[in-house]
């Protein structure tokens, strides 16, 4: 069964799949890695600076909750436990350095993007690759939901009257980010460049000013709020430090986004992506360490109802306009951090579609280099989470960051095998670095899952294998389709067969004449059919069509297909099926004429008879379907 029609919208193109079959990804040369930084699509791709704004918001925004996660865990050991904030942060910064160094290598080795999925697919096999992909899909969807709800929570904290409308606010923010991303990742980067710069500038200024102070400038934010320090403090042991390390590692989410979206950068894409990855790691590391130093310098104690970042801004800058700039910039960036997922997940979904693990529609790319179906699917999934969670960030946080650690671990393990196979200069040191990263992220994944399991993390443990099963099911379905279509096999030479074209008509018009012109050009035989009803009110129209047809005398026979019901499609399908049974060896085509309105809103005026007939013929016969669109000219204005 096939359908021929003119496109209703702008043309879309499949993702760039340059590279010969069987050729390793590192050896491929794609338009994103070579050639001048020019061409019609260059303006829709990212520079290194734009990449920082489009793909790093998740990681940058994590400084708002990463140090706080560490402090809240260490608070169980009282004031003494808080003294370990900086050592734990330094350990996280060391892991960050390992991840950045690793993902620089991933970008160079896999310029087609895909990150953990691409590495695992090449070096660990198909099943681990699907686990990595599933973990990233879940993490990206959760990142959108968590970021939007966190930003909205910051807003409702400042304006409590809006709390009852938090779900509507979340959905409005999500729609805004989705619309911006449908215009292209470069446009979204430009839109978010200023908020990103303001946030980074505010945090760095706060750190520098705080380091120059000997005492807090203000404690007004924390005054009157009860402390969350444990009254019966526990000892600082390995388990507590490990739990603090795992909680603080939530600040590392988003580090992999640049490697997933390499094709979104301008040429040379790999080099620009590497610069963006290094800049992201450097800024994130400086901010995390700087904030941890300030926590120790000001002897900060966590309190209920006030974030650690708010206390630090109060202590460093004072309770003035600068304090509110930090809070507002944090609120905006938390909400916009969802953009990281919109930059990374659609590219990953396109790669999965290319490998037949997702519907091929996710591989289509619009004229602004947008994987619009991936963007819309991500928005729909995130919207469902926002509605189900009621816009409550605390309901979503326990599910967050588990998937990304699984992806980290598989990526690091895959890179170890990459270096062992490549065996270039210094491969042992690089493999050792990735091996250490795999060990640390693997331990973090286990600890995070175990500590958050009863709080909702079990949902991720269940969803992860289900998503892998869904990928496998799609792959098997495409395998069966490919087998039926004979993909990969050389078909028999084309053979001419006698052609008969059936044209359903309901009245005489220019549309009918155009349909018969096309039909006589396509087929050896042409027959027009019209569905008639026995009701008295329908007889005059049928008789008028028969009389007008005889007067017109187009040289094409008109057959009446009686219908006892008001059905239009079934009589045509029954006739075509009976015709095919009598005329074996004849290629039957059903040409359905349809008017293409001059204005989009005029489609509401159409009766959709063509769609009904096409559906019935497609369902019940093997005939070829051709839907001929006759464009109605717009009326000229005088």
Tab-separated table of N, CA and C in Angstrom, residues 19 21 165 245 253 281-282 370 437 449 468 498 524 531 537 614:
chain	number	residue	atom	x	y	z
A	19	UNK	N	29.079	8.456	6.571
A	19	UNK	CA	29.930	7.391	7.093
A	19	UNK	C	29.517	6.078	6.484
A	21	UNK	N	29.029	2.000	6.077
A	21	UNK	CA	28.641	0.926	6.974
A	21	UNK	C	29.878	0.166	7.437
A	165	UNK	N	-1.662	28.110	42.075
A	165	UNK	CA	-1.620	28.026	40.605
A	165	UNK	C	-0.298	27.470	40.103
A	245	UNK	N	28.573	12.451	49.560
A	245	UNK	CA	29.200	12.496	48.239
A	245	UNK	C	28.178	12.174	47.151
A	253	UNK	N	24.797	16.426	37.155
A	253	UNK	CA	23.837	16.161	36.082
A	253	UNK	C	23.950	17.242	35.019
A	281	UNK	N	32.953	22.546	32.725
A	281	UNK	CA	33.607	21.920	33.869
A	281	UNK	C	34.340	22.930	34.738
A	282	UNK	N	35.040	23.867	34.092
A	282	UNK	CA	35.809	24.858	34.852
A	282	UNK	C	34.877	25.761	35.662
A	370	UNK	N	15.956	21.359	13.678
A	370	UNK	CA	15.238	20.991	14.892
A	370	UNK	C	14.651	19.590	14.732
A	437	UNK	N	36.845	6.752	37.121
A	437	UNK	CA	35.556	7.411	36.964
A	437	UNK	C	34.404	6.423	36.974
A	449	UNK	N	20.671	5.220	44.594
A	449	UNK	CA	19.488	4.371	44.437
A	449	UNK	C	19.060	3.784	45.774
A	468	UNK	N	13.876	-0.229	28.171
A	468	UNK	CA	14.758	-1.075	27.348
A	468	UNK	C	13.930	-2.097	26.575
A	498	UNK	N	-0.550	-4.062	-16.714
A	498	UNK	CA	-1.656	-3.229	-17.170
A	498	UNK	C	-2.198	-2.453	-15.980
A	524	UNK	N	-3.845	2.696	-18.131
A	524	UNK	CA	-4.314	2.218	-19.427
A	524	UNK	C	-5.833	2.270	-19.508
A	531	UNK	N	-20.879	6.900	-5.368
A	531	UNK	CA	-21.700	6.159	-4.405
A	531	UNK	C	-23.081	6.809	-4.348
A	537	UNK	N	-34.427	11.751	-0.941
A	537	UNK	CA	-33.772	13.057	-1.012
A	537	UNK	C	-32.436	13.002	-1.740
A	614	UNK	N	-9.982	6.948	1.433
A	614	UNK	CA	-8.602	6.454	1.490
A	614	UNK	C	-8.430	5.457	2.616
